[in-house]
PDB file of C-alpha atoms in Angstrom:
ATOM      1  CA  GLY A   1      62.134 206.333  68.040  1.00 65.00           C
ATOM      2  CA  ALA A   2      61.160 202.762  68.588  1.00 71.00           C
ATOM      3  CA  GLY A   3      61.688 201.478  72.205  1.00 76.00           C
ATOM      4  CA  GLY A   4      63.851 198.562  73.227  1.00 77.00           C
ATOM      5  CA  VAL A   5      60.982 196.239  73.768  1.00 74.00           C
ATOM      6  CA  THR A   6      59.463 196.938  70.132  1.00 81.00           C
ATOM      7  CA  ILE A   7      63.107 196.415  68.634  1.00 85.00           C
ATOM      8  CA  GLY A   8      63.175 193.098  70.311  1.00 82.00           C
ATOM      9  CA  ILE A   9      59.802 192.125  68.985  1.00 83.00           C
ATOM     10  CA  GLU A  10      60.843 193.059  65.379  1.00 87.00           C
ATOM     11  CA  LEU A  11      64.071 191.295  65.721  1.00 87.00           C
ATOM     12  CA  THR A  12      62.038 188.191  66.463  1.00 86.00           C
ATOM     13  CA  TYR A  13      59.719 188.708  63.472  1.00 87.00           C
ATOM     14  CA  LEU A  14      62.923 189.354  61.046  1.00 89.00           C
ATOM     15  CA  ARG A  15      64.428 186.147  62.357  1.00 88.00           C
ATOM     16  CA  SER A  16      61.506 184.131  61.373  1.00 89.00           C
ATOM     17  CA  VAL A  17      61.594 185.729  57.768  1.00 91.00           C
ATOM     18  CA  PHE A  18      65.176 185.099  57.444  1.00 90.00           C
ATOM     19  CA  HIS A  19      64.963 181.610  58.612  1.00 89.00           C
ATOM     20  CA  ALA A  20      62.053 181.027  55.926  1.00 90.00           C
ATOM     21  CA  ALA A  21      64.178 182.634  53.330  1.00 90.00           C
ATOM     22  CA  LYS A  22      67.133 180.671  54.002  1.00 87.00           C
ATOM     23  CA  GLN A  23      65.421 177.146  54.627  1.00 89.00           C
ATOM     24  CA  LEU A  24      62.444 177.354  52.075  1.00 90.00           C
ATOM     25  CA  TRP A  25      64.054 179.492  49.288  1.00 90.00           C
ATOM     26  CA  LYS A  26      67.626 178.663  49.672  1.00 88.00           C
ATOM     27  CA  MET A  27      68.562 182.322  50.005  1.00 89.00           C
ATOM     28  CA  PRO A  28      72.123 183.097  51.177  1.00 89.00           C
ATOM     29  CA  ILE A  29      70.878 184.566  54.462  1.00 88.00           C
ATOM     30  CA  ASP A  30      73.273 184.795  57.406  1.00 88.00           C
ATOM     31  CA  LEU A  31      70.977 184.069  60.366  1.00 85.00           C
ATOM     32  CA  ASN A  32      73.801 185.071  62.733  1.00 89.00           C
ATOM     33  CA  VAL A  33      73.150 188.667  62.046  1.00 89.00           C
ATOM     34  CA  ILE A  34      70.108 188.713  64.295  1.00 88.00           C
ATOM     35  CA  ALA A  35      72.124 187.350  67.267  1.00 87.00           C
ATOM     36  CA  GLU A  36      74.886 189.864  66.445  1.00 88.00           C
ATOM     37  CA  THR A  37      72.323 192.809  66.492  1.00 88.00           C
ATOM     38  CA  ARG A  38      70.955 191.575  69.781  1.00 85.00           C
ATOM     39  CA  ALA A  39      74.428 191.551  71.320  1.00 86.00           C
ATOM     40  CA  SER A  40      74.946 195.106  70.137  1.00 87.00           C
ATOM     41  CA  ILE A  41      71.721 196.326  71.532  1.00 85.00           C
ATOM     42  CA  LYS A  42      72.642 194.668  74.876  1.00 83.00           C
ATOM     43  CA  TYR A  43      76.059 196.456  74.582  1.00 82.00           C
ATOM     44  CA  LEU A  44      74.346 199.578  74.211  1.00 82.00           C
ATOM     45  CA  GLY A  45      72.271 199.321  77.293  1.00 81.00           C
ATOM     46  CA  ILE A  46      69.031 198.862  75.657  1.00 80.00           C
ATOM     47  CA  ARG A  47      66.584 196.785  77.278  1.00 77.00           C
ATOM     48  CA  THR A  48      64.582 194.368  74.887  1.00 71.00           C
ATOM     49  CA  LYS A  49      62.297 193.011  77.623  1.00 72.00           C
ATOM     50  CA  SER A  50      59.536 194.783  79.270  1.00 63.00           C
ATOM     51  CA  THR A  51      59.842 195.672  82.923  1.00 65.00           C
ATOM     52  CA  GLU A  52      57.476 193.638  85.147  1.00 69.00           C
ATOM     53  CA  ARG A  53      55.128 195.982  87.194  1.00 76.00           C
ATOM     54  CA  ASP A  54      54.092 195.101  90.623  1.00 80.00           C
ATOM     55  CA  ARG A  55      51.841 198.086  91.167  1.00 86.00           C
ATOM     56  CA  ARG A  56      48.717 197.110  93.335  1.00 90.00           C
ATOM     57  CA  PRO A  57      45.750 199.451  93.969  1.00 94.00           C
ATOM     58  CA  THR A  58      44.966 200.358  97.480  1.00 94.00           C
ATOM     59  CA  ALA A  59      41.545 200.002  98.856  1.00 94.00           C
ATOM     60  CA  ASN A  60      41.564 203.617  99.035  1.00 96.00           C
ATOM     61  CA  GLU A  61      42.504 204.283  95.719  1.00 97.00           C
ATOM     62  CA  VAL A  62      39.843 202.054  94.349  1.00 97.00           C
ATOM     63  CA  THR A  63      37.133 203.746  96.405  1.00 97.00           C
ATOM     64  CA  LEU A  64      38.315 207.133  95.312  1.00 97.00           C
ATOM     65  CA  ILE A  65      38.190 206.071  91.584  1.00 97.00           C
ATOM     66  CA  CYS A  66      34.686 204.539  91.918  1.00 97.00           C
ATOM     67  CA  GLU A  67      33.419 207.564  93.763  1.00 96.00           C
ATOM     68  CA  TRP A  68      34.735 209.893  90.917  1.00 96.00           C
ATOM     69  CA  PHE A  69      32.704 207.872  88.326  1.00 96.00           C
ATOM     70  CA  ASN A  70      29.602 207.503  90.677  1.00 95.00           C
ATOM     71  CA  ALA A  71      29.509 211.193  91.179  1.00 94.00           C
ATOM     72  CA  LYS A  72      28.624 211.683  87.436  1.00 91.00           C
ATOM     73  CA  GLY A  73      25.499 209.965  87.915  1.00 87.00           C
ATOM     74  CA  ASN A  74      23.553 209.249  84.533  1.00 84.00           C
ATOM     75  CA  ARG A  75      26.089 211.133  82.535  1.00 85.00           C
ATOM     76  CA  GLN A  76      28.328 208.373  82.983  1.00 85.00           C
ATOM     77  CA  LYS A  77      27.066 205.558  80.665  1.00 89.00           C
ATOM     78  CA  VAL A  78      29.999 203.156  81.043  1.00 94.00           C
ATOM     79  CA  PRO A  79      29.747 201.123  84.080  1.00 95.00           C
ATOM     80  CA  MET A  80      33.227 201.772  85.119  1.00 97.00           C
ATOM     81  CA  PRO A  81      32.971 200.842  88.943  1.00 97.00           C
ATOM     82  CA  ASP A  82      31.522 197.408  87.915  1.00 97.00           C
ATOM     83  CA  LEU A  83      34.289 197.017  85.429  1.00 97.00           C
ATOM     84  CA  ILE A  84      36.896 197.845  88.001  1.00 97.00           C
ATOM     85  CA  HIS A  85      35.626 195.380  90.497  1.00 98.00           C
ATOM     86  CA  PHE A  86      35.001 192.714  87.794  1.00 98.00           C
ATOM     87  CA  ALA A  87      38.612 192.943  86.556  1.00 97.00           C
ATOM     88  CA  MET A  88      39.938 192.592  90.153  1.00 96.00           C
ATOM     89  CA  ALA A  89      37.789 189.651  90.927  1.00 96.00           C
ATOM     90  CA  THR A  90      38.455 187.795  87.606  1.00 96.00           C
ATOM     91  CA  ALA A  91      42.055 188.873  86.781  1.00 93.00           C
ATOM     92  CA  MET A  92      40.830 189.434  83.198  1.00 94.00           C
ATOM     93  CA  ARG A  93      42.223 191.833  80.591  1.00 93.00           C
ATOM     94  CA  ALA A  94      40.209 194.834  79.507  1.00 94.00           C
ATOM     95  CA  GLY A  95      39.829 193.291  76.173  1.00 93.00           C
ATOM     96  CA  GLU A  96      38.662 190.018  77.372  1.00 95.00           C
ATOM     97  CA  ILE A  97      36.153 191.674  79.866  1.00 96.00           C
ATOM     98  CA  ILE A  98      34.554 193.779  77.001  1.00 96.00           C
ATOM     99  CA  ASN A  99      34.030 190.823  74.700  1.00 95.00           C
ATOM    100  CA  LEU A 100      32.372 188.515  77.139  1.00 97.00           C
ATOM    101  CA  LYS A 101      29.066 187.376  75.809  1.00 96.00           C
ATOM    102  CA  TRP A 102      25.821 186.455  77.548  1.00 96.00           C
ATOM    103  CA  CYS A 103      25.636 183.241  75.481  1.00 96.00           C
ATOM    104  CA  ASP A 104      28.814 182.029  76.829  1.00 96.00           C
ATOM    105  CA  LEU A 105      27.731 182.659  80.492  1.00 97.00           C
ATOM    106  CA  ASN A 106      26.781 179.461  82.379  1.00 97.00           C
ATOM    107  CA  GLU A 107      24.433 180.796  85.209  1.00 96.00           C
ATOM    108  CA  ILE A 108      24.184 177.259  86.902  1.00 96.00           C
ATOM    109  CA  ASP A 109      27.981 176.548  87.161  1.00 96.00           C
ATOM    110  CA  ARG A 110      28.664 180.428  87.461  1.00 96.00           C
ATOM    111  CA  THR A 111      31.243 180.066  84.723  1.00 96.00           C
ATOM    112  CA  ILE A 112      32.015 181.864  81.347  1.00 97.00           C
ATOM    113  CA  ILE A 113      33.873 181.211  78.227  1.00 96.00           C
ATOM    114  CA  ILE A 114      36.524 183.516  77.305  1.00 95.00           C
ATOM    115  CA  ARG A 115      36.871 183.413  73.445  1.00 93.00           C
ATOM    116  CA  ASP A 116      40.448 183.629  71.729  1.00 87.00           C
ATOM    117  CA  ARG A 117      42.159 184.210  75.025  1.00 86.00           C
ATOM    118  CA  LYS A 118      45.688 185.751  74.600  1.00 76.00           C
ATOM    119  CA  HIS A 119      48.197 182.816  74.171  1.00 64.00           C
ATOM    120  CA  PRO A 120      51.888 182.964  73.233  1.00 53.00           C
ATOM    121  CA  GLN A 121      51.393 180.684  70.203  1.00 56.00           C
ATOM    122  CA  GLU A 122      47.866 180.391  69.507  1.00 55.00           C
ATOM    123  CA  LYS A 123      46.262 183.667  68.232  1.00 56.00           C
ATOM    124  CA  MET A 124      42.750 182.276  67.488  1.00 61.00           C
ATOM    125  CA  GLY A 125      40.607 179.512  69.002  1.00 66.00           C
ATOM    126  CA  ASN A 126      42.057 179.530  72.387  1.00 81.00           C
ATOM    127  CA  ASP A 127      38.653 179.525  74.196  1.00 90.00           C
ATOM    128  CA  GLN A 128      38.849 178.968  77.941  1.00 91.00           C
ATOM    129  CA  GLU A 129      36.116 178.415  80.519  1.00 94.00           C
ATOM    130  CA  VAL A 130      36.804 180.175  83.772  1.00 95.00           C
ATOM    131  CA  PRO A 131      34.886 180.584  87.068  1.00 95.00           C
ATOM    132  CA  LEU A 132      33.271 183.648  88.160  1.00 96.00           C
ATOM    133  CA  LEU A 133      34.753 183.936  91.631  1.00 94.00           C
ATOM    134  CA  ASN A 134      34.048 186.372  94.591  1.00 91.00           C
ATOM    135  CA  ASP A 135      31.543 189.096  93.346  1.00 95.00           C
ATOM    136  CA  ALA A 136      32.341 188.518  89.682  1.00 97.00           C
ATOM    137  CA  PHE A 137      28.987 186.407  89.047  1.00 97.00           C
ATOM    138  CA  THR A 138      26.806 188.949  90.732  1.00 97.00           C
ATOM    139  CA  ILE A 139      28.580 191.963  88.824  1.00 98.00           C
ATOM    140  CA  ALA A 140      27.809 190.105  85.512  1.00 97.00           C
ATOM    141  CA  MET A 141      24.215 189.338  86.227  1.00 97.00           C
ATOM    142  CA  ARG A 142      23.249 192.813  87.364  1.00 96.00           C
ATOM    143  CA  GLN A 143      24.398 194.256  83.876  1.00 96.00           C
ATOM    144  CA  PRO A 144      21.200 195.253  81.764  1.00 94.00           C
ATOM    145  CA  ARG A 145      20.467 193.034  78.716  1.00 91.00           C
ATOM    146  CA  THR A 146      20.067 195.630  76.238  1.00 84.00           C
ATOM    147  CA  GLY A 147      19.955 193.376  73.038  1.00 83.00           C
ATOM    148  CA  ASP A 148      23.693 193.579  72.677  1.00 84.00           C
ATOM    149  CA  LEU A 149      25.468 190.215  72.747  1.00 93.00           C
ATOM    150  CA  ARG A 150      28.165 191.342  75.140  1.00 96.00           C
ATOM    151  CA  ILE A 151      27.730 191.638  78.837  1.00 97.00           C
ATOM    152  CA  PHE A 152      29.722 194.865  78.911  1.00 96.00           C
ATOM    153  CA  PRO A 153      29.084 196.626  75.530  1.00 94.00           C
ATOM    154  CA  VAL A 154      32.106 199.001  75.801  1.00 93.00           C
ATOM    155  CA  THR A 155      34.228 200.077  72.610  1.00 87.00           C
ATOM    156  CA  ASP A 156      37.731 199.398  72.516  1.00 79.00           C
ATOM    157  CA  GLY A 157      39.748 202.352  73.888  1.00 88.00           C
ATOM    158  CA  THR A 158      36.993 203.479  76.239  1.00 93.00           C
ATOM    159  CA  ILE A 159      38.385 201.944  79.349  1.00 95.00           C
ATOM    160  CA  SER A 160      41.896 203.001  78.544  1.00 91.00           C
ATOM    161  CA  SER A 161      40.633 206.571  78.207  1.00 93.00           C
ATOM    162  CA  LEU A 162      38.349 206.870  81.282  1.00 96.00           C
ATOM    163  CA  PHE A 163      40.387 204.977  83.828  1.00 96.00           C
ATOM    164  CA  PRO A 164      43.495 207.512  83.590  1.00 96.00           C
ATOM    165  CA  ARG A 165      41.145 210.395  83.691  1.00 96.00           C
ATOM    166  CA  ALA A 166      39.945 209.261  86.975  1.00 96.00           C
ATOM    167  CA  CYS A 167      43.163 208.586  88.315  1.00 97.00           C
ATOM    168  CA  LYS A 168      44.406 212.124  87.286  1.00 96.00           C
ATOM    169  CA  ALA A 169      41.204 213.676  88.821  1.00 96.00           C
ATOM    170  CA  GLN A 170      41.941 211.865  92.166  1.00 96.00           C
ATOM    171  CA  ASN A 171      45.619 212.592  92.073  1.00 96.00           C
ATOM    172  CA  ILE A 172      46.679 208.726  91.859  1.00 96.00           C
ATOM    173  CA  ILE A 173      50.027 208.282  90.380  1.00 95.00           C
ATOM    174  CA  ASP A 174      51.198 205.404  88.143  1.00 93.00           C
ATOM    175  CA  LEU A 175      48.024 203.088  88.153  1.00 95.00           C
ATOM    176  CA  ARG A 176      46.782 201.363  85.004  1.00 93.00           C
ATOM    177  CA  PHE A 177      43.729 199.377  84.374  1.00 95.00           C
ATOM    178  CA  HIS A 178      45.992 196.407  83.530  1.00 92.00           C
ATOM    179  CA  ASP A 179      47.287 196.725  87.125  1.00 93.00           C
ATOM    180  CA  LEU A 180      43.874 195.329  88.326  1.00 95.00           C
ATOM    181  CA  ARG A 181      44.620 192.040  86.651  1.00 93.00           C
ATOM    182  CA  HIS A 182      47.897 191.843  88.782  1.00 90.00           C
ATOM    183  CA  GLU A 183      45.636 192.738  91.935  1.00 92.00           C
ATOM    184  CA  GLY A 184      43.217 189.881  90.926  1.00 93.00           C
ATOM    185  CA  VAL A 185      45.838 187.216  90.545  1.00 91.00           C
ATOM    186  CA  SER A 186      47.470 188.311  93.940  1.00 89.00           C
ATOM    187  CA  ARG A 187      44.272 188.199  95.753  1.00 90.00           C
ATOM    188  CA  LEU A 188      43.585 184.740  94.707  1.00 91.00           C
ATOM    189  CA  PHE A 189      46.896 183.536  96.108  1.00 88.00           C
ATOM    190  CA  GLU A 190      45.964 185.463  99.199  1.00 86.00           C
ATOM    191  CA  GLN A 191      42.797 183.622  99.527  1.00 88.00           C
ATOM    192  CA  GLY A 192      44.593 180.285  99.447  1.00 86.00           C
ATOM    193  CA  TYR A 193      44.089 179.274  95.851  1.00 89.00           C
ATOM    194  CA  ARG A 194      46.830 176.765  94.493  1.00 88.00           C
ATOM    195  CA  VAL A 195      48.827 177.892  91.539  1.00 87.00           C
ATOM    196  CA  GLU A 196      47.198 175.465  89.055  1.00 88.00           C
ATOM    197  CA  GLN A 197      43.726 177.001  90.285  1.00 91.00           C
ATOM    198  CA  VAL A 198      45.097 180.535  89.846  1.00 91.00           C
ATOM    199  CA  ALA A 199      46.389 179.532  86.429  1.00 89.00           C
ATOM    200  CA  LEU A 200      42.921 178.356  85.476  1.00 89.00           C
ATOM    201  CA  VAL A 201      41.521 181.759  86.265  1.00 92.00           C
ATOM    202  CA  SER A 202      44.229 184.065  84.852  1.00 89.00           C
ATOM    203  CA  GLY A 203      44.982 181.876  81.636  1.00 87.00           C
ATOM    204  CA  HIS A 204      48.854 181.810  82.502  1.00 83.00           C
ATOM    205  CA  LYS A 205      50.222 178.874  80.608  1.00 78.00           C
ATOM    206  CA  ASP A 206      53.592 178.960  82.241  1.00 75.00           C
ATOM    207  CA  TRP A 207      53.165 178.684  86.045  1.00 72.00           C
ATOM    208  CA  LYS A 208      56.464 180.182  86.610  1.00 73.00           C
ATOM    209  CA  MET A 209      54.996 183.548  85.414  1.00 74.00           C
ATOM    210  CA  LEU A 210      52.724 183.497  88.463  1.00 78.00           C
ATOM    211  CA  ALA A 211      55.550 183.319  90.876  1.00 73.00           C
ATOM    212  CA  ARG A 212      55.966 187.179  91.015  1.00 70.00           C
ATOM    213  CA  TYR A 213      52.383 187.466  91.839  1.00 69.00           C
ATOM    214  CA  THR A 214      52.882 185.622  95.196  1.00 64.00           C
ATOM    215  CA  GLN A 215      55.037 188.167  96.683  1.00 58.00           C
ATOM    216  CA  ILE A 216      56.213 185.646  99.388  1.00 52.00           C
ATOM    217  CA  ARG A 217      58.943 187.201 101.639  1.00 52.00           C
ATOM    218  CA  ALA A 218      61.463 185.116 103.522  1.00 58.00           C
ATOM    219  CA  LYS A 219      60.359 185.850 106.861  1.00 59.00           C
ATOM    220  CA  ASP A 220      56.746 184.814 106.207  1.00 53.00           C
ATOM    221  CA  LEU A 221      58.020 181.252 106.157  1.00 55.00           C
ATOM    222  CA  HIS A 222      58.460 181.230 109.882  1.00 61.00           C
ATOM    223  CA  ARG A 223      54.726 181.431 110.197  1.00 54.00           C
ATOM    224  CA  SER A 224      54.371 177.881 109.484  1.00 51.00           C
ATOM    225  CA  GLU A 225      56.643 176.774 112.358  1.00 54.00           C
ATOM    226  CA  LYS A 226      54.152 178.282 114.828  1.00 51.00           C
TER     227      LYS A 226
END
C-alpha cells in the first residue's frame, strides 16, 4: 500500500545498505538491482518523486480562517492566527516555529536561531540564524512568557489538526499549513529580495529549488523595457 514517493525513499535506503554490505563486508551483492527496480517502477507509471505544490492562500482565505479561530474566544488556547501570520512572514515550517526558544531570540538585531533546521545531509547541528522580517518580530514579542522555553508552546500535531479543521469549516479546498511557507517565500521575492537573501530566510541550500517560487511569466519581462 506504499506510495511511489515512499518506495523511492526506501530504495535509496536499501541502496546504502547494499553498498555497505558489498564494500565493507565483501558480500556478493548486485548493486544494479536497485537501478533495475527503479526502471521497472518507472515503466509501471509509478512516480517516485513528490509533486511540487504551488497552492497559495488568498487574502480572503487567510481572513476567513483567522476569523474562525478568533470567534472561539478563550476556548481557543492555541494562537492559530498568530501562527498563521508568523508562518507567512518567516517562511518557516510548522516544526521549526513550535521549537523556537526565547533564549535564541535576539531582540536588538530582531533575529532568531532555528535549531537543527532541516537539511538534506545534516540531521543534527544545522543551526541557522534568520531575520524576523515584516510582522514576524512583533508577533513573537507579543506572545506571553509563561515559563515555557518556547515562544509558541504548541505540541506536535496540534497545528496539523486545527488548521484543516478551520479550512473545512470555511469551505476552503486543498490548503495546507505548509502552503504558508510557499506563500512566505513567494512574498519575499515579490518584495524584491534577491535569491541569496530569500535562501537565508527560507533555509534552502540549493538556490535552484527557489526558482519555482518566483513564478515569473515571460510577458512580465517586457516591464523592464518601459
